[in-house]
Each structure stands twice: as C-alpha cells, then as structure tokens.
Coordinates of N, CA and C in Angstrom, one line a residue:
M1 N -66.1 -47.7 -14.2 CA -65.6 -49.1 -14.4 C -64.6 -49.5 -13.2
T2 N -64.7 -50.6 -12.7 CA -63.9 -51.0 -11.6 C -63.2 -52.3 -11.9
A3 N -62.2 -52.5 -11.3 CA -61.4 -53.8 -11.3 C -61.8 -54.7 -10.2
R4 N -61.4 -56.0 -10.3 CA -61.8 -56.9 -9.3 C -61.1 -56.5 -8.0
T5 N -62.0 -56.5 -6.9 CA -61.5 -56.1 -5.6 C -61.9 -57.1 -4.5
S6 N -63.1 -57.6 -4.7 CA -63.6 -58.5 -3.6 C -63.1 -59.8 -3.7
P7 N -63.0 -60.7 -2.5 CA -62.7 -62.0 -2.5 C -63.5 -62.8 -3.5
E8 N -64.8 -62.6 -3.5 CA -65.7 -63.3 -4.3 C -65.4 -63.2 -5.8
A9 N -65.0 -61.9 -6.2 CA -64.7 -61.6 -7.5 C -63.5 -62.4 -7.9
S10 N -62.6 -62.7 -7.0 CA -61.2 -63.3 -7.3 C -61.3 -64.8 -7.3
R11 N -62.5 -65.4 -7.2 CA -62.6 -66.8 -7.1 C -62.2 -67.4 -8.5
D12 N -61.9 -68.7 -8.4 CA -61.5 -69.5 -9.6 C -62.6 -69.2 -10.7
I13 N -62.1 -69.1 -12.0 CA -62.8 -69.0 -13.2 C -63.2 -70.3 -13.7
P14 N -64.4 -70.6 -14.1 CA -64.6 -72.1 -14.7 C -63.8 -72.2 -16.0
E15 N -63.4 -73.4 -16.2 CA -62.6 -73.8 -17.4 C -63.4 -73.3 -18.6
A16 N -64.7 -73.6 -18.7 CA -65.4 -73.2 -19.9 C -65.3 -71.7 -20.2
T17 N -65.3 -70.9 -19.1 CA -65.1 -69.5 -19.3 C -63.7 -69.2 -19.7
V18 N -62.7 -69.8 -19.0 CA -61.3 -69.5 -19.4 C -61.1 -69.9 -21.0
A19 N -61.8 -70.9 -21.4 CA -61.6 -71.3 -22.8 C -62.2 -70.3 -23.8
R20 N -63.1 -69.5 -23.3 CA -63.7 -68.4 -24.2 C -63.1 -67.1 -24.0
L21 N -62.4 -66.8 -23.0 CA -61.7 -65.5 -22.8 C -60.7 -65.2 -24.0
P22 N -60.0 -66.2 -24.6 CA -59.2 -65.8 -25.7 C -60.1 -65.4 -27.0
V23 N -61.2 -66.0 -27.0 CA -62.1 -65.7 -28.2 C -62.6 -64.2 -28.0
Y24 N -63.0 -63.8 -26.8 CA -63.4 -62.5 -26.5 C -62.2 -61.5 -26.8
L25 N -61.0 -61.9 -26.4 CA -59.8 -61.1 -26.6 C -59.7 -60.9 -28.1
R26 N -59.8 -61.8 -28.9 CA -59.6 -61.8 -30.3 C -60.7 -60.8 -31.0
A27 N -61.9 -61.0 -30.5 CA -62.9 -60.1 -30.9 C -62.7 -58.6 -30.6
L28 N -62.3 -58.4 -29.4 CA -62.0 -57.1 -28.9 C -60.8 -56.4 -29.6
T29 N -59.9 -57.3 -30.0 CA -58.7 -56.7 -30.7 C -59.1 -56.3 -32.1
S30 N -60.1 -57.1 -32.7 CA -60.6 -56.7 -34.1 C -61.3 -55.5 -34.0
L31 N -62.1 -55.2 -32.9 CA -62.9 -54.1 -32.7 C -62.0 -52.9 -32.5
V32 N -60.9 -53.0 -31.7 CA -59.9 -51.9 -31.6 C -59.3 -51.6 -32.9
E33 N -58.9 -52.6 -33.6 CA -58.3 -52.2 -34.9 C -59.2 -51.6 -36.0
A34 N -60.5 -51.9 -35.7 CA -61.5 -51.2 -36.5 C -61.9 -49.8 -36.2
G35 N -61.3 -49.3 -35.0 CA -61.5 -48.0 -34.5 C -62.8 -48.0 -33.6
T36 N -63.4 -49.1 -33.1 CA -64.4 -49.0 -32.2 C -64.0 -48.7 -30.8
R37 N -64.7 -47.8 -30.2 CA -64.2 -47.4 -28.8 C -65.0 -48.0 -27.8
T38 N -66.3 -48.2 -28.0 CA -67.3 -48.7 -27.1 C -68.2 -49.7 -27.8
C39 N -68.7 -50.8 -27.1 CA -69.6 -51.8 -27.7 C -70.5 -52.2 -26.6
S40 N -71.8 -52.7 -27.0 CA -72.7 -53.4 -26.1 C -72.3 -54.8 -25.9
S41 N -72.9 -55.5 -24.9 CA -72.6 -56.9 -24.7 C -73.1 -57.6 -25.9
E42 N -74.3 -57.2 -26.6 CA -74.8 -57.9 -27.7 C -73.9 -57.8 -28.9
E43 N -73.2 -56.6 -29.0 CA -72.3 -56.5 -30.1 C -71.1 -57.3 -30.0
L44 N -70.5 -57.3 -28.7 CA -69.4 -58.1 -28.5 C -69.7 -59.6 -28.5
A45 N -70.9 -60.0 -28.0 CA -71.2 -61.4 -28.1 C -71.3 -61.8 -29.6
G46 N -71.9 -61.0 -30.5 CA -72.1 -61.3 -31.8 C -70.7 -61.4 -32.5
A47 N -69.7 -60.6 -32.1 CA -68.4 -60.6 -32.7 C -67.6 -61.8 -32.3
A48 N -68.0 -62.3 -31.0 CA -67.4 -63.5 -30.5 C -68.0 -64.9 -30.8
G49 N -69.3 -64.8 -31.3 CA -70.0 -65.9 -31.7 C -70.6 -66.7 -30.6
V50 N -71.0 -65.9 -29.4 CA -71.7 -66.5 -28.3 C -72.9 -65.7 -28.1
N51 N -73.8 -66.2 -27.2 CA -74.9 -65.3 -26.8 C -74.6 -64.4 -25.7
S52 N -75.4 -63.2 -25.7 CA -74.9 -62.1 -24.8 C -75.0 -62.5 -23.3
A53 N -76.0 -63.4 -22.9 CA -76.0 -63.8 -21.6 C -74.9 -64.6 -21.2
K54 N -74.4 -65.5 -22.0 CA -73.2 -66.2 -21.6 C -72.0 -65.3 -21.6
L55 N -71.9 -64.3 -22.4 CA -70.8 -63.3 -22.4 C -70.8 -62.5 -21.1
R56 N -72.0 -62.1 -20.7 CA -72.1 -61.2 -19.4 C -71.7 -62.2 -18.3
K57 N -72.2 -63.4 -18.3 CA -71.8 -64.3 -17.2 C -70.3 -64.5 -17.1
D58 N -69.7 -64.7 -18.2 CA -68.3 -64.9 -18.3 C -67.5 -63.7 -17.8
L59 N -67.8 -62.5 -18.2 CA -67.2 -61.3 -17.8 C -67.4 -61.0 -16.4
S60 N -68.5 -61.6 -15.7 CA -68.8 -61.2 -14.3 C -67.7 -61.9 -13.4
Y61 N -67.0 -62.9 -13.9 CA -66.0 -63.5 -13.2 C -64.7 -62.6 -13.1
L62 N -64.6 -61.7 -14.0 CA -63.5 -60.8 -14.0 C -63.7 -59.6 -13.2
G63 N -64.9 -59.1 -13.1 CA -65.2 -57.9 -12.4 C -66.3 -57.1 -13.2
S64 N -66.5 -55.9 -12.8 CA -67.5 -55.0 -13.5 C -66.7 -54.0 -14.4
Y65 N -66.7 -54.3 -15.7 CA -65.9 -53.4 -16.6 C -66.9 -52.7 -17.5
G66 N -68.2 -52.9 -17.5 CA -69.2 -52.2 -18.3 C -69.8 -51.0 -17.6
T67 N -70.4 -50.1 -18.4 CA -71.0 -48.9 -17.8 C -72.5 -48.9 -18.4
R68 N -73.5 -48.8 -17.4 CA -74.9 -49.0 -17.8 C -75.2 -47.9 -18.9
G69 N -75.8 -48.1 -20.0 CA -76.2 -47.2 -21.0 C -75.1 -46.9 -21.9
V70 N -73.9 -47.3 -21.7 CA -72.7 -47.0 -22.5 C -72.1 -48.3 -23.1
G71 N -72.0 -49.3 -22.4 CA -71.5 -50.5 -22.7 C -70.0 -50.7 -22.3
Y72 N -69.2 -51.4 -23.0 CA -67.9 -51.6 -22.6 C -66.8 -50.8 -23.4
D73 N -65.9 -50.3 -22.6 CA -64.7 -49.6 -23.2 C -63.9 -50.6 -23.9
V74 N -64.0 -50.7 -25.2 CA -63.3 -51.8 -25.9 C -61.8 -52.0 -25.6
D75 N -61.0 -51.0 -25.5 CA -59.6 -51.1 -25.4 C -59.3 -51.5 -24.0
Y76 N -60.1 -50.9 -23.0 CA -59.9 -51.2 -21.6 C -60.2 -52.7 -21.3
L77 N -61.3 -53.2 -21.8 CA -61.7 -54.5 -21.5 C -60.8 -55.5 -22.3
R78 N -60.3 -55.1 -23.4 CA -59.2 -55.9 -24.0 C -58.0 -56.1 -23.2
Y79 N -57.6 -55.1 -22.5 CA -56.5 -55.0 -21.6 C -56.6 -56.0 -20.5
Q80 N -57.9 -55.8 -19.9 CA -58.2 -56.5 -18.7 C -58.2 -58.0 -18.9
I81 N -58.7 -58.4 -20.0 CA -58.8 -59.8 -20.5 C -57.4 -60.4 -20.7
A82 N -56.6 -59.6 -21.4 CA -55.2 -59.9 -21.7 C -54.5 -60.1 -20.4
R83 N -54.6 -59.2 -19.5 CA -54.0 -59.3 -18.1 C -54.5 -60.6 -17.4
E84 N -55.7 -60.8 -17.5 CA -56.3 -62.0 -16.7 C -55.8 -63.3 -17.2
I85 N -55.5 -63.4 -18.5 CA -55.1 -64.7 -19.0 C -53.6 -64.8 -19.2
G86 N -52.9 -63.6 -18.9 CA -51.5 -63.6 -18.8 C -50.7 -63.3 -20.1
V87 N -51.4 -62.7 -21.0 CA -50.6 -62.6 -22.3 C -50.0 -61.1 -22.4
E88 N -50.2 -60.3 -21.3 CA -49.6 -59.0 -21.3 C -48.0 -59.1 -21.1
Q89 N -47.6 -60.3 -20.7 CA -46.2 -60.5 -20.6 C -45.8 -61.3 -21.7
D90 N -44.4 -61.6 -21.8 CA -43.8 -62.2 -22.9 C -43.5 -63.7 -22.5
W91 N -44.2 -64.6 -23.1 CA -44.0 -66.1 -22.7 C -43.0 -66.8 -23.6
P92 N -41.9 -67.2 -23.1 CA -41.0 -68.0 -24.0 C -41.6 -69.4 -24.3
V93 N -41.4 -69.9 -25.5 CA -42.0 -71.1 -25.8 C -41.1 -71.9 -26.7
V94 N -41.0 -73.3 -26.5 CA -40.1 -74.1 -27.3 C -41.1 -75.1 -28.1
I95 N -40.7 -75.4 -29.4 CA -41.4 -76.2 -30.2 C -40.6 -77.4 -30.5
V96 N -41.1 -78.6 -30.2 CA -40.3 -79.8 -30.4 C -41.1 -80.7 -31.6
G97 N -40.3 -80.9 -32.7 CA -40.9 -81.7 -33.7 C -41.0 -80.7 -35.0
I98 N -40.0 -80.7 -35.8 CA -40.0 -79.7 -36.9 C -40.3 -80.4 -38.2
G99 N -41.4 -81.1 -38.3 CA -41.9 -81.6 -39.5 C -42.7 -80.5 -40.2
N100 N -43.7 -81.1 -41.0 CA -44.5 -80.0 -41.7 C -45.4 -79.1 -40.8
L101 N -45.9 -79.8 -39.7 CA -46.6 -79.1 -38.7 C -45.9 -78.1 -37.9
G102 N -44.6 -78.7 -37.4 CA -43.7 -77.8 -36.7 C -43.3 -76.5 -37.5
H103 N -43.1 -76.7 -38.8 CA -42.7 -75.6 -39.6 C -43.9 -74.6 -39.7
A104 N -45.1 -75.1 -39.8 CA -46.2 -74.1 -39.8 C -46.4 -73.4 -38.5
L105 N -46.2 -74.1 -37.4 CA -46.2 -73.4 -36.1 C -45.2 -72.4 -36.0
A106 N -43.9 -72.7 -36.3 CA -42.9 -71.8 -36.2 C -43.1 -70.5 -37.0
N107 N -43.7 -70.7 -38.2 CA -44.0 -69.6 -39.1 C -45.3 -68.7 -38.7
F108 N -46.0 -69.2 -37.7 CA -47.2 -68.6 -37.3 C -47.0 -67.2 -36.6
S109 N -47.4 -66.1 -37.4 CA -47.0 -64.8 -36.9 C -47.9 -64.4 -35.7
G110 N -49.0 -65.2 -35.3 CA -49.8 -64.9 -34.2 C -49.2 -65.1 -32.9
F111 N -48.2 -65.9 -32.9 CA -47.5 -66.1 -31.4 C -47.0 -64.8 -30.9
R112 N -46.3 -64.0 -31.6 CA -45.7 -62.9 -31.1 C -46.7 -61.8 -30.7
S113 N -47.7 -61.7 -31.6 CA -48.8 -60.7 -31.3 C -49.6 -60.9 -30.2
R114 N -49.6 -62.2 -29.7 CA -50.5 -62.7 -28.6 C -49.7 -62.9 -27.3
G115 N -48.4 -62.5 -27.3 CA -47.8 -62.6 -26.1 C -46.7 -63.8 -25.9
F116 N -46.5 -64.6 -27.0 CA -45.7 -65.8 -26.9 C -44.5 -65.5 -27.9
R117 N -43.3 -66.0 -27.4 CA -42.1 -65.8 -28.2 C -41.4 -67.2 -28.3
V118 N -41.3 -67.6 -29.5 CA -40.7 -69.0 -29.8 C -39.1 -68.8 -29.7
V119 N -38.6 -69.4 -28.6 CA -37.2 -69.2 -28.3 C -36.3 -70.3 -28.9
A120 N -36.9 -71.5 -29.3 CA -36.1 -72.5 -29.8 C -37.1 -73.6 -30.6
L121 N -36.5 -74.2 -31.7 CA -37.1 -75.2 -32.4 C -36.2 -76.4 -32.3
L122 N -36.8 -77.6 -31.8 CA -35.9 -78.8 -31.5 C -36.3 -79.9 -32.3
D123 N -35.5 -80.7 -32.7 CA -35.9 -81.9 -33.4 C -34.7 -83.0 -33.2
A124 N -35.2 -84.3 -33.1 CA -34.2 -85.4 -32.8 C -33.5 -85.8 -34.1
D125 N -34.1 -85.5 -35.2 CA -33.4 -85.9 -36.6 C -32.3 -85.0 -36.9
P126 N -31.0 -85.6 -36.9 CA -29.9 -84.8 -37.2 C -29.9 -84.1 -38.6
S127 N -30.6 -84.6 -39.6 CA -30.8 -84.0 -40.8 C -31.4 -82.7 -40.9
R128 N -32.2 -82.4 -39.8 CA -32.9 -81.1 -39.7 C -32.1 -80.0 -39.0
H129 N -31.0 -80.4 -38.5 CA -30.2 -79.4 -37.6 C -29.5 -78.4 -38.4
D130 N -29.5 -78.5 -39.7 CA -28.9 -77.4 -40.5 C -30.0 -76.3 -40.9
E131 N -31.2 -76.7 -40.7 CA -32.4 -75.8 -41.2 C -32.6 -74.6 -40.3
V132 N -33.0 -73.6 -40.9 CA -33.4 -72.4 -40.2 C -34.9 -72.1 -40.6
V133 N -35.7 -72.0 -39.6 CA -37.2 -71.8 -39.9 C -37.6 -70.7 -39.1
A134 N -38.2 -69.6 -39.9 CA -38.7 -68.4 -39.3 C -37.6 -67.7 -38.6
G135 N -36.4 -67.8 -39.1 CA -35.3 -67.1 -38.5 C -34.6 -67.8 -37.3
I136 N -35.1 -69.0 -37.0 CA -34.6 -69.7 -35.9 C -33.9 -70.9 -36.3
D137 N -32.7 -71.2 -35.7 CA -31.9 -72.4 -36.0 C -32.6 -73.7 -35.4
V138 N -32.8 -74.8 -36.1 CA -33.3 -76.0 -35.5 C -32.1 -76.7 -34.8
R139 N -32.3 -77.0 -33.5 CA -31.4 -77.5 -32.6 C -31.7 -78.9 -32.2
P140 N -30.8 -79.7 -31.7 CA -31.0 -81.1 -31.2 C -31.9 -81.1 -30.1
F141 N -32.7 -82.1 -30.0 CA -33.6 -82.2 -28.9 C -32.8 -82.3 -27.6
A142 N -31.7 -82.8 -27.7 CA -30.8 -82.9 -26.5 C -30.5 -81.6 -25.8
D143 N -30.7 -80.5 -26.6 CA -30.5 -79.2 -26.0 C -31.6 -78.7 -25.1
L144 N -32.7 -79.4 -25.0 CA -33.9 -79.0 -24.3 C -33.6 -78.4 -22.9
E145 N -32.9 -79.1 -22.1 CA -32.7 -78.8 -20.7 C -31.9 -77.4 -20.6
A146 N -30.9 -77.2 -21.5 CA -30.2 -76.0 -21.5 C -31.0 -74.8 -21.9
I147 N -31.9 -75.0 -22.8 CA -32.7 -73.9 -23.4 C -33.8 -73.5 -22.3
V148 N -34.3 -74.4 -21.7 CA -35.3 -74.2 -20.6 C -34.7 -73.4 -19.6
R149 N -33.5 -73.8 -19.1 CA -32.7 -73.0 -18.1 C -32.4 -71.6 -18.5
E150 N -31.9 -71.5 -19.8 CA -31.5 -70.2 -20.3 C -32.7 -69.2 -20.4
H151 N -33.8 -69.6 -20.9 CA -34.9 -68.8 -21.2 C -36.0 -68.8 -20.2
G152 N -35.9 -69.7 -19.2 CA -37.0 -69.8 -18.3 C -38.3 -70.3 -18.8
V153 N -38.2 -71.2 -19.7 CA -39.4 -71.7 -20.4 C -40.2 -72.5 -19.6
A154 N -41.6 -72.1 -19.6 CA -42.6 -73.0 -18.9 C -43.6 -73.6 -19.8
I155 N -43.6 -73.2 -21.1 CA -44.6 -73.7 -22.1 C -43.9 -74.4 -23.2
G156 N -44.3 -75.7 -23.4 CA -43.7 -76.4 -24.6 C -44.8 -76.9 -25.5
V157 N -44.5 -77.0 -26.8 CA -45.4 -77.4 -27.8 C -44.7 -78.6 -28.4
I158 N -45.7 -79.7 -28.5 CA -45.3 -81.0 -29.0 C -45.9 -81.1 -30.4
A159 N -45.0 -81.3 -31.4 CA -45.5 -81.5 -32.9 C -44.9 -82.7 -33.4
T160 N -44.6 -83.7 -32.6 CA -44.0 -84.9 -33.1 C -44.9 -85.9 -33.6
P161 N -44.5 -87.0 -34.1 CA -45.4 -88.2 -34.2 C -45.8 -88.7 -32.9
A162 N -47.0 -89.4 -32.9 CA -47.6 -89.9 -31.6 C -46.6 -90.9 -30.9
V163 N -45.8 -91.6 -31.6 CA -44.9 -92.6 -30.9 C -43.9 -91.9 -30.0
A164 N -43.5 -90.7 -30.4 CA -42.4 -90.0 -29.7 C -43.0 -89.0 -28.6
A165 N -44.3 -88.8 -28.6 CA -44.8 -87.6 -27.9 C -44.7 -87.8 -26.4
Q166 N -44.9 -89.0 -25.9 CA -44.8 -89.2 -24.4 C -43.5 -89.0 -23.9
D167 N -42.4 -89.5 -24.7 CA -41.0 -89.3 -24.2 C -40.6 -87.8 -24.2
V168 N -41.2 -87.2 -25.3 CA -40.8 -85.7 -25.3 C -41.7 -85.0 -24.1
A169 N -42.8 -85.4 -23.8 CA -43.5 -84.8 -22.6 C -42.7 -85.1 -21.3
D170 N -42.3 -86.3 -21.2 CA -41.5 -86.6 -19.9 C -40.3 -85.7 -19.8
R171 N -39.6 -85.6 -20.9 CA -38.4 -84.7 -20.9 C -38.7 -83.3 -20.5
M172 N -39.8 -82.8 -21.1 CA -40.2 -81.5 -20.8 C -40.6 -81.3 -19.4
V173 N -41.3 -82.2 -18.8 CA -41.7 -82.1 -17.4 C -40.4 -82.3 -16.5
G174 N -39.5 -83.1 -17.0 CA -38.3 -83.3 -16.1 C -37.5 -82.2 -16.0
C175 N -37.5 -81.3 -17.1 CA -36.6 -80.0 -17.0 C -37.3 -78.8 -16.6
G176 N -38.6 -79.0 -16.1 CA -39.3 -77.9 -15.5 C -40.4 -77.3 -16.3
I177 N -40.7 -77.7 -17.5 CA -41.9 -77.2 -18.2 C -43.2 -77.7 -17.6
T178 N -44.1 -76.8 -17.4 CA -45.4 -77.1 -16.5 C -46.6 -76.9 -17.4
S179 N -46.4 -76.5 -18.7 CA -47.6 -76.4 -19.5 C -47.2 -77.0 -20.9
I180 N -48.2 -77.8 -21.5 CA -47.8 -78.4 -22.8 C -49.0 -78.3 -23.7
L181 N -48.6 -77.9 -24.9 CA -49.7 -77.9 -26.0 C -49.3 -79.0 -26.9
N182 N -50.3 -80.0 -27.0 CA -49.9 -81.2 -27.7 C -50.7 -81.4 -28.9
F183 N -50.0 -81.4 -30.0 CA -50.5 -81.6 -31.4 C -50.5 -83.1 -31.8
A184 N -49.7 -83.9 -31.1 CA -49.6 -85.3 -31.4 C -50.8 -86.1 -31.2
P185 N -51.2 -86.9 -32.1 CA -52.5 -87.7 -31.8 C -52.5 -88.8 -30.8
T186 N -52.2 -88.4 -29.6 CA -52.1 -89.4 -28.5 C -52.4 -88.7 -27.3
V187 N -52.8 -89.4 -26.2 CA -53.1 -88.9 -24.9 C -51.8 -89.0 -24.0
L188 N -51.4 -87.8 -23.5 CA -50.1 -87.8 -22.7 C -50.5 -88.1 -21.2
S189 N -49.6 -88.7 -20.5 CA -49.7 -89.0 -19.0 C -48.6 -87.9 -18.4
V190 N -49.1 -87.1 -17.6 CA -48.2 -86.0 -17.0 C -48.6 -86.0 -15.5
P191 N -47.7 -85.5 -14.6 CA -47.9 -85.4 -13.2 C -49.0 -84.3 -12.9
T192 N -49.5 -84.4 -11.6 CA -50.4 -83.3 -11.2 C -49.5 -82.1 -11.1
G193 N -50.2 -80.9 -11.6 CA -49.5 -79.7 -11.6 C -49.0 -79.3 -13.0
V194 N -49.1 -80.3 -14.0 CA -48.7 -79.9 -15.2 C -50.0 -79.9 -16.2
D195 N -50.2 -78.8 -16.9 CA -51.3 -78.6 -17.6 C -51.1 -79.0 -19.1
V196 N -52.0 -79.8 -19.7 CA -51.8 -80.2 -21.1 C -53.1 -79.8 -21.9
R197 N -52.9 -79.2 -23.0 CA -54.0 -78.8 -23.9 C -53.7 -79.6 -25.2
K198 N -54.7 -80.4 -25.6 CA -54.6 -81.2 -26.8 C -55.3 -80.6 -28.0
V199 N -54.6 -80.6 -29.2 CA -55.3 -80.1 -30.3 C -55.2 -81.2 -31.3
D200 N -56.3 -81.9 -31.6 CA -56.4 -83.0 -32.5 C -57.3 -82.7 -33.7
L201 N -56.7 -82.4 -34.8 CA -57.4 -81.9 -36.1 C -58.4 -83.1 -36.5
S202 N -58.0 -84.4 -36.3 CA -58.8 -85.5 -36.8 C -60.1 -85.5 -36.0
I203 N -60.1 -85.2 -34.8 CA -61.3 -85.2 -33.9 C -62.3 -84.2 -34.4
E204 N -61.6 -82.9 -34.6 CA -62.4 -81.8 -35.1 C -63.1 -82.0 -36.5
L205 N -62.3 -82.7 -37.3 CA -63.0 -83.2 -38.6 C -64.1 -84.2 -38.4
Q206 N -63.9 -85.0 -37.4 CA -64.9 -86.1 -37.1 C -66.2 -85.4 -36.6
I207 N -66.1 -84.4 -35.8 CA -67.2 -83.6 -35.3 C -68.0 -83.0 -36.4
L208 N -67.2 -82.4 -37.4 CA -67.8 -81.8 -38.6 C -68.5 -82.9 -39.4
A209 N -67.9 -84.0 -39.5 CA -68.5 -85.1 -40.2 C -69.8 -85.6 -39.6
Y210 N -69.8 -85.6 -38.3 CA -71.0 -85.9 -37.6 C -72.2 -85.0 -37.9
H211 N -71.9 -83.7 -37.9 CA -72.9 -82.7 -38.3 C -73.4 -82.9 -39.8
E212 N -72.4 -83.2 -40.6 CA -72.7 -83.3 -42.0 C -73.6 -84.5 -42.3
Q213 N -73.3 -85.5 -41.5 CA -74.2 -86.8 -41.5 C -75.6 -86.5 -41.2
R214 N -75.8 -85.7 -40.0 CA -77.2 -85.4 -39.6 C -77.8 -84.5 -40.6
K215 N -77.2 -83.6 -41.2 CA -77.7 -82.8 -42.3 C -78.3 -83.7 -43.4
A216 N -77.4 -84.6 -43.8 CA -77.7 -85.5 -45.0 C -79.0 -86.4 -44.6
Q217 N -79.1 -86.7 -43.3 CA -80.3 -87.5 -42.9 C -81.5 -86.6 -42.7
G218 N -81.4 -85.3 -42.9 CA -82.5 -84.5 -42.7 C -82.9 -84.2 -41.3
E219 N -81.9 -84.3 -40.4 CA -82.3 -84.0 -39.0 C -81.9 -82.6 -38.7
A220 N -82.5 -82.0 -37.8 CA -82.2 -80.7 -37.4 C -81.0 -80.7 -36.6
T221 N -80.0 -79.9 -36.9 CA -78.8 -79.9 -36.1 C -78.4 -78.5 -35.6
P222 N -78.0 -78.4 -34.3 CA -77.7 -77.1 -33.9 C -76.5 -76.5 -34.4
A223 N -76.3 -75.1 -34.2 CA -75.1 -74.5 -34.8 C -73.9 -75.2 -34.2
T224 N -72.9 -75.4 -35.1 CA -71.6 -76.0 -34.6 C -71.0 -75.2 -33.5
T225 N -70.3 -75.9 -32.6 CA -69.7 -75.3 -31.4 C -68.2 -75.4 -31.4
G226 N -67.6 -74.8 -30.4 CA -66.2 -74.8 -30.3 C -65.7 -75.2 -28.9
P227 N -64.3 -75.4 -28.6 CA -63.9 -75.6 -27.4 C -64.4 -74.6 -26.3
G228 N -64.8 -75.2 -25.2 CA -65.4 -74.4 -24.1 C -66.9 -74.5 -24.1
D229 N -67.5 -74.9 -25.2 CA -69.0 -75.1 -25.3 C -69.3 -76.6 -24.7
P230 N -70.1 -76.8 -23.8 CA -70.4 -78.0 -23.2 C -70.7 -79.1 -24.2
A231 N -71.5 -78.8 -25.2 CA -71.8 -79.8 -26.3 C -70.5 -80.3 -27.0
H232 N -69.7 -79.4 -27.4 CA -68.5 -79.7 -28.1 C -67.6 -80.5 -27.2
D233 N -67.4 -80.1 -25.9 CA -66.4 -80.8 -25.1 C -67.0 -82.1 -24.7
E234 N -68.3 -82.3 -24.6 CA -68.8 -83.6 -24.3 C -68.5 -84.6 -25.5
L235 N -68.6 -84.2 -26.8 CA -68.5 -85.0 -27.9 C -66.9 -85.3 -28.0
V236 N -66.1 -84.4 -27.7 CA -64.7 -84.7 -27.7 C -64.3 -85.7 -26.7
R237 N -64.9 -85.7 -25.4 CA -64.7 -86.6 -24.4 C -65.2 -88.0 -24.9
E238 N -66.4 -88.1 -25.6 CA -66.8 -89.4 -26.1 C -65.8 -89.9 -27.1
E239 N -65.3 -89.0 -28.0 CA -64.4 -89.5 -29.1 C -63.1 -90.0 -28.5
T240 N -62.6 -89.4 -27.4 CA -61.3 -89.7 -26.9 C -61.3 -90.7 -25.8
A241 N -62.6 -91.1 -25.3 CA -62.6 -92.1 -24.3 C -62.1 -93.5 -24.6

C-alpha cells in the first residue's frame, strides 16, 4: 500500500468525491468498531451506500491504498481519509443561534468524535446568556471577535432565523472565519475564499415528497440519493434557484 506521491495523484479532488469521503469515513469507522480488519471495495461500497466503481474512482484520487486479492486495510484507509479531509486535527467551532436547533447541535456528541470542538455558543438574546448547554456557557454574540482570536476559529455554524443569518455571516467573515455551516433557510452572500455549506431540512423533505409523489403516481423512481450525487445536487439547485 502506498500514499500519494505523484503530482498527478495530488491534483484537486472533485467536489462530488469530497462530499462522499465523510460517508466512506463513517462506514470505515463502523467496520473498525465491528472488528473488521480488511474489506473489499464491494463490501465498503455496500456499507457506504454507493456502487463499487464509484468508490474505486473516488479512492483513486487519494492514492493506492488497496492490495490486489486482499482488499483494503480498514484502519489504515480510515486514517488516510481522515487525514485527507482534515479531521485528524482538532477544529475549534463556534455556534451562533442557541434556539432549539442550536441546542441540538451543541449537544451533538458526534462533533468531538469527528475532530470538531465547540468552543463557544453565542446568541444575541440577553435572556439566553444565563444558559449552560452541553457544559458551555451561552455568551453574547458581541463576544464573537474575541473568541475567534482566542481560539483561532476558522469554522462557524449559523443556527439563527433567516432574517439574522446574513448579518451573522458578515460578522463571522469580518473577524476571520473562512468556513460557514449554514442551517438558516436563506442563501448567504460571502466573499471569494469563504466556503459555505447549506443544510436546509425543508429542501430535503421536499425531495422526499417528490419521490413519494412519483410512487403514488405509479412511476418507477430510482433509489433516493444524497449530497454529492449528481441527481440530488441538480434537484437541490433547481429548488434553490
């Protein structure tokens, strides 16, 4: 098994592949926890919910980590993918907007196990500043700049109502945050160099409603897809256009 060494192997990875790498990482982590030491591409593809040809193509962007006739060393491949997507290090994260969704995100145990550490919970509502959520004090939104400087925060999560989201994003960008996970049901405008990932539960439900409607009409419908799949992403683009 070899790591990436050639200039060709280190080329940019397509966004669709990047979107699937965390899925492969989750599948590999489950295999490790189950005591599986090696697996074939077909077994890993099945665990990740993709076809094996797509999986092999995706992994080819990382390098050659399989052994012919043996398959993949599960723990080694898990490490390589975790390293590729940057979750082998500890990423400090701030969450802004501590309503019901913000509470749920703050209590999500998966952050820590996946390389993310919530360093602050912020809200503009003074009535929330006496709250402690998941062992973290809720602080005023005005403290954002100081927290970003103190912890070197590059990733911010927006869980505010839509009307406040753009102002929050502007403040985040202004104090040096360069990646934003947006749960607010609105499209953010950010400068070049700032990455935004949007999570819109209503769009996901509408996609499911579309498939349910086709089933009810007796039409053949393909298996449902997820982010990173061209069919899913195209439908999301149409919904958000």
